[in-house]
XYZ file of C-alpha atoms in Angstrom:
354
model
C 106.109 110.520 112.632
C 103.131 108.229 112.254
C 101.446 107.613 115.607
C 100.505 103.923 115.515
C 98.965 102.952 118.859
C 99.489 103.754 122.536
C 102.001 101.834 124.629
C 99.132 100.382 126.686
C 97.400 99.189 123.518
C 100.663 97.692 122.272
C 101.207 95.771 125.515
C 97.585 94.598 125.495
C 97.880 93.301 121.937
C 101.153 91.498 122.673
C 99.560 89.825 125.699
C 96.629 88.753 123.535
C 98.974 87.313 120.922
C 100.951 85.488 123.595
C 97.821 83.551 124.526
C 96.908 82.472 120.996
C 100.170 81.944 119.123
C 101.818 78.543 118.808
C 105.201 77.529 117.406
C 106.143 74.028 116.349
C 108.884 72.097 114.585
C 107.220 69.941 111.946
C 108.711 67.167 109.779
C 107.595 68.131 106.278
C 106.047 64.697 105.497
C 103.448 65.570 108.153
C 102.355 68.691 106.258
C 99.643 68.780 103.614
C 98.678 71.843 101.599
C 95.010 72.186 100.614
C 93.620 74.908 98.353
C 89.920 75.472 97.772
C 88.386 76.294 94.407
C 88.082 79.895 95.588
C 91.858 80.061 96.131
C 91.973 80.071 99.936
C 94.675 77.750 101.225
C 95.364 75.930 104.476
C 98.194 73.869 105.891
C 97.101 70.623 107.528
C 99.598 69.297 110.086
C 99.441 65.775 111.492
C 100.034 65.813 115.257
C 99.724 63.158 117.951
C 96.349 64.713 118.832
C 95.039 64.628 115.281
C 95.201 66.910 112.259
C 95.420 70.642 112.940
C 94.452 73.085 110.215
C 95.896 76.577 109.752
C 95.058 79.197 107.163
C 98.178 80.419 105.343
C 99.146 84.091 105.280
C 100.808 85.735 102.302
C 104.120 85.739 104.160
C 103.859 82.009 104.870
C 103.050 81.300 101.221
C 106.012 83.376 100.060
C 108.367 81.515 102.404
C 106.904 78.157 101.395
C 107.303 78.978 97.704
C 110.849 80.203 98.252
C 111.858 77.065 100.146
C 110.408 74.792 97.463
C 111.927 76.922 94.672
C 108.536 77.682 93.149
C 108.463 81.205 91.637
C 105.908 83.127 93.682
C 104.091 84.554 90.659
C 103.586 80.988 89.384
C 102.614 79.857 92.900
C 99.869 82.490 92.990
C 98.718 81.697 89.461
C 98.266 78.040 90.386
C 96.460 79.043 93.574
C 93.972 81.086 91.553
C 93.627 78.916 88.439
C 94.857 75.388 89.218
C 94.580 74.772 92.983
C 94.878 70.990 92.654
C 98.108 71.379 90.693
C 99.477 73.713 93.374
C 98.670 71.270 96.180
C 100.253 68.396 94.260
C 103.402 70.455 93.645
C 103.757 71.501 97.269
C 103.050 68.103 98.806
C 105.357 66.336 96.356
C 108.331 68.501 97.301
C 107.509 68.554 101.028
C 107.280 64.765 101.186
C 109.999 63.736 98.730
C 112.686 65.880 100.390
C 111.977 65.473 104.122
C 113.285 68.070 106.539
C 112.136 69.839 109.670
C 110.672 73.333 109.503
C 109.443 75.766 112.107
C 105.824 76.796 111.604
C 104.729 79.870 113.552
C 100.989 80.317 114.031
C 98.759 83.080 115.368
C 94.963 83.333 115.509
C 94.599 80.103 113.557
C 96.921 81.269 110.770
C 100.230 79.764 109.697
C 102.117 83.048 109.539
C 105.675 81.821 108.918
C 107.465 78.807 107.414
C 111.041 78.954 108.701
C 114.233 77.039 109.356
C 114.242 74.828 112.442
C 117.249 76.910 113.523
C 115.221 80.110 113.550
C 115.852 81.849 116.884
C 112.667 83.157 118.418
C 113.128 86.719 119.654
C 109.515 87.409 120.465
C 107.941 90.831 120.710
C 106.445 90.266 124.162
C 109.783 89.216 125.644
C 111.603 92.000 123.843
C 109.258 94.669 125.190
C 109.493 93.205 128.701
C 113.300 93.430 128.613
C 113.722 96.684 126.711
C 111.052 98.984 128.127
C 112.601 99.152 131.628
C 115.872 100.200 129.945
C 114.093 102.928 128.010
C 112.394 104.268 131.124
C 115.835 104.906 132.590
C 116.648 107.402 129.829
C 116.294 110.966 131.190
C 113.281 112.730 129.708
C 112.301 109.695 127.621
C 108.854 109.357 126.069
C 107.338 106.841 123.665
C 106.598 108.943 120.600
C 105.187 106.104 118.504
C 104.770 102.328 118.642
C 102.976 99.664 116.653
C 102.794 95.962 115.931
C 101.929 94.949 112.370
C 101.696 91.581 110.658
C 105.422 91.749 109.931
C 107.136 93.762 112.694
C 106.908 95.464 116.071
C 108.187 99.039 116.418
C 109.045 101.087 119.480
C 110.139 104.691 118.863
C 111.373 106.551 121.922
C 112.567 110.177 122.101
C 114.403 112.001 124.875
C 114.139 115.766 125.322
C 117.375 115.825 127.320
C 119.512 115.396 124.199
C 118.770 118.047 121.588
C 120.347 120.068 118.804
C 119.325 123.388 117.252
C 119.633 123.131 113.477
C 118.839 126.825 113.097
C 117.145 129.357 115.386
C 113.840 127.867 116.531
C 114.346 124.547 114.701
C 115.189 121.934 117.334
C 115.598 118.172 117.004
C 115.602 115.599 119.804
C 117.540 112.344 120.000
C 115.738 109.038 119.996
C 115.938 105.364 119.217
C 113.778 102.968 117.214
C 113.694 99.290 118.134
C 112.065 96.913 115.681
C 111.702 93.152 115.473
C 110.056 90.548 113.272
C 108.674 87.261 114.574
C 108.016 85.950 111.072
C 111.383 86.023 109.317
C 110.908 89.455 107.749
C 113.992 91.067 109.198
C 116.374 91.043 112.116
C 115.980 92.692 115.483
C 117.269 96.228 114.981
C 118.193 99.165 117.229
C 118.741 102.433 115.327
C 119.295 106.095 116.244
C 116.261 108.304 115.620
C 116.060 112.057 115.013
C 112.780 113.781 115.918
C 112.137 117.288 114.551
C 109.826 119.287 116.815
C 108.567 121.766 114.199
C 106.847 119.129 112.082
C 107.045 115.893 114.132
C 109.087 114.274 111.360
C 111.132 111.244 112.327
C 114.374 110.219 110.628
C 116.081 106.857 111.188
C 119.864 106.587 110.917
C 119.858 102.934 109.924
C 123.558 103.007 108.997
C 124.386 103.010 112.718
C 121.931 100.276 113.648
C 122.679 97.178 115.698
C 121.073 94.044 114.284
C 120.678 90.489 115.524
C 119.584 87.812 113.102
C 117.204 85.079 114.217
C 119.654 82.192 113.862
C 120.140 79.892 116.828
C 121.307 76.444 117.789
C 119.670 73.339 116.434
C 116.629 72.409 118.492
C 116.387 68.851 119.794
C 113.292 67.530 118.048
C 111.832 64.335 116.670
C 111.979 63.521 112.971
C 108.734 61.573 113.275
C 106.397 63.889 115.148
C 105.577 67.530 115.738
C 107.435 69.299 118.556
C 105.527 72.139 120.228
C 107.280 75.048 121.943
C 106.125 76.291 125.311
C 105.552 80.040 125.525
C 108.121 80.921 128.147
C 110.380 83.937 128.368
C 113.696 84.160 126.581
C 116.400 81.883 127.917
C 118.926 83.095 130.453
C 121.717 82.859 127.900
C 120.103 85.824 126.110
C 120.988 88.058 129.064
C 124.255 89.090 127.421
C 122.402 90.036 124.261
C 119.966 92.284 126.113
C 122.882 93.963 127.848
C 124.194 94.721 124.372
C 120.795 96.123 123.406
C 120.928 98.382 126.458
C 124.410 99.603 125.546
C 123.300 100.234 121.961
C 120.256 102.202 123.115
C 122.461 104.359 125.312
C 124.923 104.901 122.455
C 122.105 105.793 120.042
C 120.908 108.650 122.245
C 124.357 109.787 123.333
C 125.261 113.385 122.605
C 128.181 112.289 120.425
C 126.130 110.024 118.132
C 123.215 112.439 117.995
C 125.346 115.502 117.243
C 127.101 113.676 114.413
C 123.794 112.836 112.716
C 122.237 116.240 113.428
C 125.271 118.013 111.990
C 124.925 115.985 108.778
C 121.304 117.080 108.683
C 122.234 120.735 109.115
C 124.744 120.544 106.261
C 121.943 119.611 103.861
C 120.530 123.122 104.390
C 123.356 124.433 102.229
C 122.545 122.157 99.285
C 120.384 124.156 96.858
C 118.101 122.359 94.417
C 119.276 124.405 91.442
C 117.791 122.128 88.798
C 114.177 121.094 88.264
C 112.632 119.991 91.609
C 110.319 117.627 89.744
C 113.329 115.912 88.170
C 115.074 115.823 91.552
C 112.154 113.924 93.054
C 111.958 111.630 90.023
C 115.630 110.743 90.413
C 115.167 110.199 94.140
C 112.193 107.932 93.424
C 114.233 105.793 91.033
C 117.160 105.491 93.425
C 115.083 104.626 96.487
C 112.372 102.614 94.694
C 109.416 104.864 95.488
C 106.083 104.007 93.911
C 104.310 106.519 91.681
C 101.900 107.715 94.368
C 104.792 108.027 96.832
C 106.781 110.090 94.355
C 103.768 112.365 93.920
C 103.367 112.646 97.697
C 107.016 113.602 98.241
C 106.821 116.213 95.467
C 103.611 117.652 96.902
C 105.204 117.920 100.352
C 108.354 119.528 98.929
C 106.331 122.162 97.062
C 104.022 122.790 100.024
C 106.951 123.373 102.394
C 108.717 125.573 99.840
C 112.225 124.590 100.961
C 114.162 123.816 97.772
C 117.284 122.501 99.487
C 118.660 119.109 100.379
C 117.198 119.652 103.844
C 113.812 120.338 102.284
C 114.056 117.156 100.219
C 114.905 115.069 103.294
C 111.938 116.546 105.150
C 109.655 116.040 102.157
C 110.369 112.309 102.421
C 109.995 112.083 106.207
C 107.006 114.446 106.164
C 105.213 112.359 103.556
C 105.945 109.302 105.733
C 103.320 110.597 108.177
C 100.623 110.380 105.488
C 101.271 106.776 104.463
C 98.601 104.305 105.563
C 100.909 101.377 106.305
C 103.086 101.789 109.388
C 105.773 99.486 107.958
C 106.125 101.635 104.851
C 106.054 104.839 106.876
C 109.040 103.574 108.864
C 110.851 102.579 105.669
C 110.432 106.135 104.376
C 111.886 107.502 107.622
C 114.897 105.257 107.016
C 115.173 106.570 103.438
C 115.410 110.039 104.975
C 118.385 108.763 106.962
C 119.975 107.271 103.858
C 119.725 110.652 102.149
C 121.907 112.117 104.897
C 124.551 109.497 104.116
C 124.862 110.519 100.470
C 128.171 111.853 99.243
C 128.706 115.119 97.365
C 128.399 113.445 93.950
C 125.072 111.819 94.810
C 123.690 115.080 96.165
C 124.828 116.915 93.034
C 122.930 114.452 90.865
C 119.750 115.149 92.828
C 120.236 118.899 93.221
C 121.143 119.555 89.583
C 118.642 117.190 87.956
C 117.090 118.765 84.879
């Protein structure tokens, strides 16, 4: 499992972000997109205190393009080659079809362009509510955590719930909690399997609890920008956090954990009787691995020398530790979990590939 940063560093970064981020509901006629000749773009927003300027992130540009039905490849081509044309396109659609949008900013960047119904489930508030729950788990430890441009992750393992796959090969139960503040996914709570021998993590995303960021309409003005105050989550979210607590407890329960661990143990009996290279190629096609990722999984499989379904699962989750991007590393851990969910026919296609 990729390390990320310490819990103290995570909390420090979330506190820093809390002080600098700003959310607002903006009528689109008050927005103006400006792109320089070098291709850098900003969003100018007219407020009662004057014009405020925010640099746009890639995520914000993707969401802006999607909302205005501008193909992103064309959006980026205009940004690089015809910036004036891009600005005219964006402003025309923003102003001719007025609506209200939530703009989320951080460190002077417009990082998200979202619906005005987007429900803010912020990382700082989430950690403040969830961490005390996690501390109550017997033998719990934070194995890995991180906050990236797109998501926050908290991966917690408990040594009190364990399963021996084979003599000397023990796995511990855990849970991964992830959340996006920028519209790049729902809040998710998923069971986690942590293998002690190699520190591989596997996410059973099929048993995850998710909450989408859709809320009630916010009372705002159609003529001016409405700023949000950075307070904690509303009291009516208390029921939701109780559900998160129940889901965390279920994720690390002996029943849930044993079910997943038993599926993992069964993969030990699946022999890769075909060409291992072809098996990895087929896996890469099915799970959309890039060429360098396919090569990394194959290298790990050969290095470990375990030509079974279990070896293939661990080749994916083992390679996940080498990946530079924490987001992608976590996605690969979830692919390991999806492999466990495969039926006999799907496993046969991988095992007998030639």
